[in-house]
Amino acid sequence: MMPSFKRIDSFLKEWNISAAEKRELYFGMTNILKDVKGSTKESFTFLVKYLETFAEDDPHTLSEAKDEAVRAIIEFVKSPDMFQCDLLELPAIHQLQKDAKFASVFALLEIFLTRRLDAYLEFQASNSSVLTTYGISHEECVTKMRLMSLADLASQMQEIPYALVQETLKVPEEEVEYWIVRGISSKLIDAKMDQMRRVAIISRCTERVFGPAQWKDLYSKLAVWRNNVANVVRTVQNARAAGTEIPQALVGAMH
């Protein structure tokens, strides 16, 4: 069964089934995988696919997804190694924001995906019953929010002062490098630590969400890269036309 699940997208193209049938299929798959040891991420993937089948322009059907929307949020929050998702973009999730019963669950997801540890601590202080209701560990949330807060810092600056890490993560000074190492080992960031200057130098970071703003930033970076490549090519061509020696650094950049 598991190999078939991995090929489900190609099967769906062949079957040409309706949206309602896809919804039913994804719902069955996520529930089967939920009880299979070591299949948490696969179950979550199909749960998200299930939620993606609900459209905003069909409020009656959309309301049927509330319980599974809450389940997706809780699974994401509880997972110690899931740091990125696009749940906030889904109508099935977004409807919870105005739901009296589930608004606090939506707020918790919003904090995990868009804010930092201080916002979570403020939420926990006034909504501890939410964590209790859904069996969420406060200590595990603090750990995850520290890592996600570090990733958020890394998304905004190339050099992060140790003092800012300490302040944002609310840890003792002697634990700053430990948390940077944890961020690296969790594949949230790639960084080097400059102990003399007491800064973390960031070379890559994982975005918690990848929405329109992130696509725009990626497009800008690709445009800069394309212009840089064009400049290199132009310089090499001019050098060849003039019969001058081409710097080895530029030759290497061409390959």
PDB file of C-alpha atoms in Angstrom:
ATOM      1  CA  MET A   1       0.000   0.000   0.000  1.00  0.00           C
ATOM      2  CA  MET A   2       2.754   2.470   0.912  1.00  0.00           C
ATOM      3  CA  PRO A   3       4.440   2.401  -2.559  1.00  0.00           C
ATOM      4  CA  SER A   4       1.023   3.128  -4.093  1.00  0.00           C
ATOM      5  CA  PHE A   5       0.562   6.121  -1.792  1.00  0.00           C
ATOM      6  CA  LYS A   6       3.836   7.592  -3.045  1.00  0.00           C
ATOM      7  CA  ARG A   7       2.557   7.427  -6.632  1.00  0.00           C
ATOM      8  CA  ILE A   8      -0.887   8.803  -5.882  1.00  0.00           C
ATOM      9  CA  ASP A   9      -0.399  12.074  -7.795  1.00  0.00           C
ATOM     10  CA  SER A  10       0.341  10.235 -11.051  1.00  0.00           C
ATOM     11  CA  PHE A  11      -2.606   7.906 -10.398  1.00  0.00           C
ATOM     12  CA  LEU A  12      -4.952  10.867  -9.953  1.00  0.00           C
ATOM     13  CA  LYS A  13      -3.973  12.263 -13.348  1.00  0.00           C
ATOM     14  CA  GLU A  14      -4.874   8.934 -14.930  1.00  0.00           C
ATOM     15  CA  TRP A  15      -8.128   8.488 -13.024  1.00  0.00           C
ATOM     16  CA  ASN A  16      -9.435  12.024 -13.723  1.00  0.00           C
ATOM     17  CA  ILE A  17     -11.685  11.954 -10.653  1.00  0.00           C
ATOM     18  CA  SER A  18     -13.744  14.815  -9.204  1.00  0.00           C
ATOM     19  CA  ALA A  19     -12.655  17.184  -6.431  1.00  0.00           C
ATOM     20  CA  ALA A  20     -15.060  15.504  -4.021  1.00  0.00           C
ATOM     21  CA  GLU A  21     -13.564  12.091  -4.811  1.00  0.00           C
ATOM     22  CA  LYS A  22     -10.045  13.445  -4.348  1.00  0.00           C
ATOM     23  CA  ARG A  23     -11.121  14.847  -1.003  1.00  0.00           C
ATOM     24  CA  GLU A  24     -12.471  11.493   0.114  1.00  0.00           C
ATOM     25  CA  LEU A  25      -9.335   9.716  -1.078  1.00  0.00           C
ATOM     26  CA  TYR A  26      -6.928  12.099   0.715  1.00  0.00           C
ATOM     27  CA  PHE A  27      -9.038  11.858   3.870  1.00  0.00           C
ATOM     28  CA  GLY A  28      -8.795   8.081   3.864  1.00  0.00           C
ATOM     29  CA  MET A  29      -5.053   8.129   3.179  1.00  0.00           C
ATOM     30  CA  THR A  30      -4.188  10.556   5.945  1.00  0.00           C
ATOM     31  CA  ASN A  31      -6.203   8.530   8.457  1.00  0.00           C
ATOM     32  CA  ILE A  32      -4.573   5.258   7.413  1.00  0.00           C
ATOM     33  CA  LEU A  33      -1.085   6.745   7.675  1.00  0.00           C
ATOM     34  CA  LYS A  34      -1.872   8.422  10.989  1.00  0.00           C
ATOM     35  CA  ASP A  35      -1.769   5.019  12.661  1.00  0.00           C
ATOM     36  CA  VAL A  36       1.348   3.779  10.831  1.00  0.00           C
ATOM     37  CA  LYS A  37       4.514   4.152  12.887  1.00  0.00           C
ATOM     38  CA  GLY A  38       7.045   6.517  11.300  1.00  0.00           C
ATOM     39  CA  SER A  39       4.523   7.962   8.838  1.00  0.00           C
ATOM     40  CA  THR A  40       3.661  11.188  10.649  1.00  0.00           C
ATOM     41  CA  LYS A  41       4.972  13.485   7.914  1.00  0.00           C
ATOM     42  CA  GLU A  42       3.307  11.479   5.143  1.00  0.00           C
ATOM     43  CA  SER A  43       0.014  11.579   7.045  1.00  0.00           C
ATOM     44  CA  PHE A  44       0.381  15.347   7.470  1.00  0.00           C
ATOM     45  CA  THR A  45       1.122  15.788   3.753  1.00  0.00           C
ATOM     46  CA  PHE A  46      -2.128  14.064   2.767  1.00  0.00           C
ATOM     47  CA  LEU A  47      -4.022  15.938   5.465  1.00  0.00           C
ATOM     48  CA  VAL A  48      -2.885  19.200   3.870  1.00  0.00           C
ATOM     49  CA  LYS A  49      -3.872  17.885   0.422  1.00  0.00           C
ATOM     50  CA  TYR A  50      -7.304  17.095   1.859  1.00  0.00           C
ATOM     51  CA  LEU A  51      -7.668  20.619   3.241  1.00  0.00           C
ATOM     52  CA  GLU A  52      -6.541  22.101  -0.086  1.00  0.00           C
ATOM     53  CA  THR A  53      -9.647  20.655  -1.763  1.00  0.00           C
ATOM     54  CA  PHE A  54     -11.925  23.068   0.112  1.00  0.00           C
ATOM     55  CA  ALA A  55     -12.726  26.359  -1.602  1.00  0.00           C
ATOM     56  CA  GLU A  56     -13.547  29.674   0.041  1.00  0.00           C
ATOM     57  CA  ASP A  57     -16.587  30.196  -2.201  1.00  0.00           C
ATOM     58  CA  ASP A  58     -18.352  27.154  -0.735  1.00  0.00           C
ATOM     59  CA  PRO A  59     -18.847  28.039   2.957  1.00  0.00           C
ATOM     60  CA  HIS A  60     -21.204  25.123   3.663  1.00  0.00           C
ATOM     61  CA  THR A  61     -18.691  22.520   2.521  1.00  0.00           C
ATOM     62  CA  LEU A  62     -15.832  24.526   4.026  1.00  0.00           C
ATOM     63  CA  SER A  63     -17.337  24.222   7.498  1.00  0.00           C
ATOM     64  CA  GLU A  64     -17.026  20.442   7.232  1.00  0.00           C
ATOM     65  CA  ALA A  65     -13.253  20.794   7.340  1.00  0.00           C
ATOM     66  CA  LYS A  66     -12.991  22.526  10.726  1.00  0.00           C
ATOM     67  CA  ASP A  67     -12.058  19.473  12.785  1.00  0.00           C
ATOM     68  CA  GLU A  68      -9.376  18.386  10.326  1.00  0.00           C
ATOM     69  CA  ALA A  69      -8.108  21.948  10.055  1.00  0.00           C
ATOM     70  CA  VAL A  70      -7.625  21.992  13.817  1.00  0.00           C
ATOM     71  CA  ARG A  71      -5.958  18.576  13.624  1.00  0.00           C
ATOM     72  CA  ALA A  72      -3.477  19.894  11.034  1.00  0.00           C
ATOM     73  CA  ILE A  73      -2.574  22.873  13.226  1.00  0.00           C
ATOM     74  CA  ILE A  74      -2.081  20.732  16.320  1.00  0.00           C
ATOM     75  CA  GLU A  75       0.042  18.194  14.430  1.00  0.00           C
ATOM     76  CA  PHE A  76       2.253  20.957  13.058  1.00  0.00           C
ATOM     77  CA  VAL A  77       2.672  22.624  16.449  1.00  0.00           C
ATOM     78  CA  LYS A  78       3.465  19.315  18.166  1.00  0.00           C
ATOM     79  CA  SER A  79       5.951  18.105  15.556  1.00  0.00           C
ATOM     80  CA  PRO A  80       9.542  18.635  16.744  1.00  0.00           C
ATOM     81  CA  ASP A  81      10.983  18.678  13.219  1.00  0.00           C
ATOM     82  CA  MET A  82       8.397  20.421  11.039  1.00  0.00           C
ATOM     83  CA  PHE A  83       9.272  24.099  10.758  1.00  0.00           C
ATOM     84  CA  GLN A  84       7.659  25.129   7.479  1.00  0.00           C
ATOM     85  CA  CYS A  85       4.135  24.944   6.102  1.00  0.00           C
ATOM     86  CA  ASP A  86       1.652  27.003   4.106  1.00  0.00           C
ATOM     87  CA  LEU A  87      -1.423  26.254   6.211  1.00  0.00           C
ATOM     88  CA  LEU A  88      -2.217  29.923   6.732  1.00  0.00           C
ATOM     89  CA  GLU A  89      -2.972  30.264   3.013  1.00  0.00           C
ATOM     90  CA  LEU A  90      -5.733  27.622   3.063  1.00  0.00           C
ATOM     91  CA  PRO A  91      -9.405  28.711   3.329  1.00  0.00           C
ATOM     92  CA  ALA A  92     -10.101  25.610   5.450  1.00  0.00           C
ATOM     93  CA  ILE A  93      -7.583  26.900   8.003  1.00  0.00           C
ATOM     94  CA  HIS A  94      -8.348  30.597   7.692  1.00  0.00           C
ATOM     95  CA  GLN A  95     -12.024  30.094   8.548  1.00  0.00           C
ATOM     96  CA  LEU A  96     -10.970  29.216  12.113  1.00  0.00           C
ATOM     97  CA  GLN A  97      -9.837  32.789  12.720  1.00  0.00           C
ATOM     98  CA  LYS A  98     -13.466  33.916  13.110  1.00  0.00           C
ATOM     99  CA  ASP A  99     -14.706  30.771  14.837  1.00  0.00           C
ATOM    100  CA  ALA A 100     -15.471  31.302  18.529  1.00  0.00           C
ATOM    101  CA  LYS A 101     -14.420  27.767  19.414  1.00  0.00           C
ATOM    102  CA  PHE A 102     -11.226  27.534  17.368  1.00  0.00           C
ATOM    103  CA  ALA A 103      -9.959  31.119  17.029  1.00  0.00           C
ATOM    104  CA  SER A 104      -7.306  30.544  19.691  1.00  0.00           C
ATOM    105  CA  VAL A 105      -5.979  27.501  17.785  1.00  0.00           C
ATOM    106  CA  PHE A 106      -5.642  29.620  14.652  1.00  0.00           C
ATOM    107  CA  ALA A 107      -3.861  32.294  16.709  1.00  0.00           C
ATOM    108  CA  LEU A 108      -1.379  29.671  17.928  1.00  0.00           C
ATOM    109  CA  LEU A 109      -0.558  28.640  14.345  1.00  0.00           C
ATOM    110  CA  GLU A 110      -0.161  32.283  13.328  1.00  0.00           C
ATOM    111  CA  ILE A 111       2.352  32.782  16.139  1.00  0.00           C
ATOM    112  CA  PHE A 112       4.376  29.725  15.124  1.00  0.00           C
ATOM    113  CA  LEU A 113       4.533  30.793  11.484  1.00  0.00           C
ATOM    114  CA  THR A 114       4.854  34.568  11.685  1.00  0.00           C
ATOM    115  CA  ARG A 115       6.029  35.658  15.137  1.00  0.00           C
ATOM    116  CA  ARG A 116       8.653  34.931  17.784  1.00  0.00           C
ATOM    117  CA  LEU A 117       9.033  33.388  21.217  1.00  0.00           C
ATOM    118  CA  ASP A 118       7.819  36.436  23.142  1.00  0.00           C
ATOM    119  CA  ALA A 119       4.459  36.278  21.326  1.00  0.00           C
ATOM    120  CA  TYR A 120       4.106  32.579  22.154  1.00  0.00           C
ATOM    121  CA  LEU A 121       4.857  33.185  25.838  1.00  0.00           C
ATOM    122  CA  GLU A 122       2.240  35.928  25.930  1.00  0.00           C
ATOM    123  CA  PHE A 123      -0.271  33.565  24.289  1.00  0.00           C
ATOM    124  CA  GLN A 124       0.530  30.749  26.709  1.00  0.00           C
ATOM    125  CA  ALA A 125       0.099  33.012  29.733  1.00  0.00           C
ATOM    126  CA  SER A 126      -3.511  33.750  28.807  1.00  0.00           C
ATOM    127  CA  ASN A 127      -4.430  30.550  26.905  1.00  0.00           C
ATOM    128  CA  SER A 128      -2.819  27.705  28.848  1.00  0.00           C
ATOM    129  CA  SER A 129      -6.111  25.793  28.681  1.00  0.00           C
ATOM    130  CA  VAL A 130      -5.715  25.519  24.887  1.00  0.00           C
ATOM    131  CA  LEU A 131      -2.445  23.663  25.328  1.00  0.00           C
ATOM    132  CA  THR A 132      -4.005  21.387  27.944  1.00  0.00           C
ATOM    133  CA  THR A 133      -7.061  20.643  25.791  1.00  0.00           C
ATOM    134  CA  TYR A 134      -4.964  19.474  22.850  1.00  0.00           C
ATOM    135  CA  GLY A 135      -2.201  17.786  24.833  1.00  0.00           C
ATOM    136  CA  ILE A 136       0.473  20.265  23.751  1.00  0.00           C
ATOM    137  CA  SER A 137       3.659  20.477  25.826  1.00  0.00           C
ATOM    138  CA  HIS A 138       4.579  24.047  26.786  1.00  0.00           C
ATOM    139  CA  GLU A 139       8.256  23.083  27.140  1.00  0.00           C
ATOM    140  CA  GLU A 140       8.334  21.562  23.652  1.00  0.00           C
ATOM    141  CA  CYS A 141       6.628  24.651  22.248  1.00  0.00           C
ATOM    142  CA  VAL A 142       9.289  26.876  23.814  1.00  0.00           C
ATOM    143  CA  THR A 143      12.024  24.742  22.247  1.00  0.00           C
ATOM    144  CA  LYS A 144      10.404  24.853  18.813  1.00  0.00           C
ATOM    145  CA  MET A 145       9.665  28.572  19.013  1.00  0.00           C
ATOM    146  CA  ARG A 146      13.290  29.275  19.950  1.00  0.00           C
ATOM    147  CA  LEU A 147      14.421  27.509  16.791  1.00  0.00           C
ATOM    148  CA  MET A 148      11.782  29.191  14.641  1.00  0.00           C
ATOM    149  CA  SER A 149      12.603  32.585  16.158  1.00  0.00           C
ATOM    150  CA  LEU A 150      16.252  32.000  15.288  1.00  0.00           C
ATOM    151  CA  ALA A 151      15.249  31.174  11.700  1.00  0.00           C
ATOM    152  CA  ASP A 152      13.196  34.376  11.597  1.00  0.00           C
ATOM    153  CA  LEU A 153      16.216  36.405  12.700  1.00  0.00           C
ATOM    154  CA  ALA A 154      18.298  34.688  10.021  1.00  0.00           C
ATOM    155  CA  SER A 155      15.746  35.588   7.353  1.00  0.00           C
ATOM    156  CA  GLN A 156      16.182  39.282   8.152  1.00  0.00           C
ATOM    157  CA  MET A 157      19.928  39.711   8.613  1.00  0.00           C
ATOM    158  CA  GLN A 158      23.157  38.116   7.418  1.00  0.00           C
ATOM    159  CA  GLU A 159      24.961  38.691  10.702  1.00  0.00           C
ATOM    160  CA  ILE A 160      23.115  38.126  13.977  1.00  0.00           C
ATOM    161  CA  PRO A 161      24.756  39.479  17.138  1.00  0.00           C
ATOM    162  CA  TYR A 162      24.928  36.937  19.956  1.00  0.00           C
ATOM    163  CA  ALA A 163      23.225  39.498  22.215  1.00  0.00           C
ATOM    164  CA  LEU A 164      20.200  39.581  19.909  1.00  0.00           C
ATOM    165  CA  VAL A 165      20.001  35.779  19.862  1.00  0.00           C
ATOM    166  CA  GLN A 166      20.130  35.780  23.659  1.00  0.00           C
ATOM    167  CA  GLU A 167      17.406  38.408  23.909  1.00  0.00           C
ATOM    168  CA  THR A 168      15.097  36.868  21.282  1.00  0.00           C
ATOM    169  CA  LEU A 169      15.440  33.266  22.457  1.00  0.00           C
ATOM    170  CA  LYS A 170      15.456  34.286  26.143  1.00  0.00           C
ATOM    171  CA  VAL A 171      18.427  32.101  27.030  1.00  0.00           C
ATOM    172  CA  PRO A 172      21.560  32.652  29.152  1.00  0.00           C
ATOM    173  CA  GLU A 173      24.589  34.047  27.322  1.00  0.00           C
ATOM    174  CA  GLU A 174      26.439  30.742  27.621  1.00  0.00           C
ATOM    175  CA  GLU A 175      23.665  28.928  25.700  1.00  0.00           C
ATOM    176  CA  VAL A 176      23.669  31.155  22.609  1.00  0.00           C
ATOM    177  CA  GLU A 177      26.093  29.016  20.593  1.00  0.00           C
ATOM    178  CA  TYR A 178      24.238  25.846  21.633  1.00  0.00           C
ATOM    179  CA  TRP A 179      21.035  27.176  20.059  1.00  0.00           C
ATOM    180  CA  ILE A 180      22.835  28.286  16.910  1.00  0.00           C
ATOM    181  CA  VAL A 181      24.246  24.766  16.579  1.00  0.00           C
ATOM    182  CA  ARG A 182      20.751  23.344  17.104  1.00  0.00           C
ATOM    183  CA  GLY A 183      19.453  25.605  14.359  1.00  0.00           C
ATOM    184  CA  ILE A 184      22.144  24.283  12.036  1.00  0.00           C
ATOM    185  CA  SER A 185      21.565  20.626  12.945  1.00  0.00           C
ATOM    186  CA  SER A 186      17.809  21.106  12.437  1.00  0.00           C
ATOM    187  CA  LYS A 187      18.603  22.375   8.903  1.00  0.00           C
ATOM    188  CA  LEU A 188      16.872  25.664   9.657  1.00  0.00           C
ATOM    189  CA  ILE A 189      19.998  27.690   8.994  1.00  0.00           C
ATOM    190  CA  ASP A 190      23.500  27.409   7.591  1.00  0.00           C
ATOM    191  CA  ALA A 191      25.799  29.603   9.623  1.00  0.00           C
ATOM    192  CA  LYS A 192      29.293  30.128  10.956  1.00  0.00           C
ATOM    193  CA  MET A 193      30.019  31.495  14.399  1.00  0.00           C
ATOM    194  CA  ASP A 194      32.527  34.306  14.762  1.00  0.00           C
ATOM    195  CA  GLN A 195      33.430  34.014  18.429  1.00  0.00           C
ATOM    196  CA  MET A 196      35.749  37.013  18.346  1.00  0.00           C
ATOM    197  CA  ARG A 197      33.048  39.350  17.037  1.00  0.00           C
ATOM    198  CA  ARG A 198      30.288  37.373  18.753  1.00  0.00           C
ATOM    199  CA  VAL A 199      28.048  37.135  15.706  1.00  0.00           C
ATOM    200  CA  ALA A 200      26.483  34.314  13.700  1.00  0.00           C
ATOM    201  CA  ILE A 201      27.146  34.716   9.970  1.00  0.00           C
ATOM    202  CA  ILE A 202      24.169  33.372   8.023  1.00  0.00           C
ATOM    203  CA  SER A 203      24.537  31.836   4.550  1.00  0.00           C
ATOM    204  CA  ARG A 204      21.078  30.211   4.278  1.00  0.00           C
ATOM    205  CA  CYS A 205      17.843  30.011   6.223  1.00  0.00           C
ATOM    206  CA  THR A 206      14.519  28.192   5.971  1.00  0.00           C
ATOM    207  CA  GLU A 207      11.444  30.355   5.576  1.00  0.00           C
ATOM    208  CA  ARG A 208       8.588  29.307   7.862  1.00  0.00           C
ATOM    209  CA  VAL A 209       6.054  30.128   5.159  1.00  0.00           C
ATOM    210  CA  PHE A 210       6.532  30.474   1.415  1.00  0.00           C
ATOM    211  CA  GLY A 211       3.836  32.815   0.223  1.00  0.00           C
ATOM    212  CA  PRO A 212       3.708  35.775  -2.200  1.00  0.00           C
ATOM    213  CA  ALA A 213       6.283  37.800  -0.223  1.00  0.00           C
ATOM    214  CA  GLN A 214       8.796  34.941  -0.339  1.00  0.00           C
ATOM    215  CA  TRP A 215       8.220  34.383  -4.069  1.00  0.00           C
ATOM    216  CA  LYS A 216       8.821  38.102  -4.662  1.00  0.00           C
ATOM    217  CA  ASP A 217      12.065  37.958  -2.691  1.00  0.00           C
ATOM    218  CA  LEU A 218      13.178  34.858  -4.611  1.00  0.00           C
ATOM    219  CA  TYR A 219      12.388  36.578  -7.914  1.00  0.00           C
ATOM    220  CA  SER A 220      14.486  39.583  -6.857  1.00  0.00           C
ATOM    221  CA  LYS A 221      17.427  37.370  -5.923  1.00  0.00           C
ATOM    222  CA  LEU A 222      17.202  35.491  -9.223  1.00  0.00           C
ATOM    223  CA  ALA A 223      17.105  38.792 -11.106  1.00  0.00           C
ATOM    224  CA  VAL A 224      20.280  39.928  -9.323  1.00  0.00           C
ATOM    225  CA  TRP A 225      21.942  36.586 -10.067  1.00  0.00           C
ATOM    226  CA  ARG A 226      20.937  36.797 -13.755  1.00  0.00           C
ATOM    227  CA  ASN A 227      22.378  40.323 -14.015  1.00  0.00           C
ATOM    228  CA  ASN A 228      25.615  39.201 -12.366  1.00  0.00           C
ATOM    229  CA  VAL A 229      25.968  36.305 -14.807  1.00  0.00           C
ATOM    230  CA  ALA A 230      25.266  38.626 -17.735  1.00  0.00           C
ATOM    231  CA  ASN A 231      27.999  40.997 -16.515  1.00  0.00           C
ATOM    232  CA  VAL A 232      30.492  38.149 -16.264  1.00  0.00           C
ATOM    233  CA  VAL A 233      29.673  36.947 -19.774  1.00  0.00           C
ATOM    234  CA  ARG A 234      29.967  40.488 -21.153  1.00  0.00           C
ATOM    235  CA  THR A 235      33.347  41.018 -19.453  1.00  0.00           C
ATOM    236  CA  VAL A 236      34.722  37.745 -20.800  1.00  0.00           C
ATOM    237  CA  GLN A 237      33.479  38.486 -24.327  1.00  0.00           C
ATOM    238  CA  ASN A 238      35.025  41.960 -24.263  1.00  0.00           C
ATOM    239  CA  ALA A 239      38.315  40.567 -23.000  1.00  0.00           C
ATOM    240  CA  ARG A 240      38.422  37.970 -25.772  1.00  0.00           C
ATOM    241  CA  ALA A 241      37.564  40.570 -28.407  1.00  0.00           C
ATOM    242  CA  ALA A 242      40.369  42.815 -27.143  1.00  0.00           C
ATOM    243  CA  GLY A 243      42.816  39.911 -26.956  1.00  0.00           C
ATOM    244  CA  THR A 244      43.495  40.534 -23.273  1.00  0.00           C
ATOM    245  CA  GLU A 245      43.950  37.888 -20.626  1.00  0.00           C
ATOM    246  CA  ILE A 246      40.780  36.704 -18.925  1.00  0.00           C
ATOM    247  CA  PRO A 247      41.024  36.558 -15.106  1.00  0.00           C
ATOM    248  CA  GLN A 248      40.881  32.970 -13.861  1.00  0.00           C
ATOM    249  CA  ALA A 249      38.098  33.894 -11.423  1.00  0.00           C
ATOM    250  CA  LEU A 250      35.904  34.876 -14.361  1.00  0.00           C
ATOM    251  CA  VAL A 251      36.809  31.779 -16.323  1.00  0.00           C
ATOM    252  CA  GLY A 252      35.781  29.658 -13.329  1.00  0.00           C
ATOM    253  CA  ALA A 253      32.501  31.534 -13.072  1.00  0.00           C
ATOM    254  CA  MET A 254      31.664  30.561 -16.636  1.00  0.00           C
ATOM    255  CA  HIS A 255      31.753  26.834 -15.816  1.00  0.00           C
TER     256      HIS A 255
END
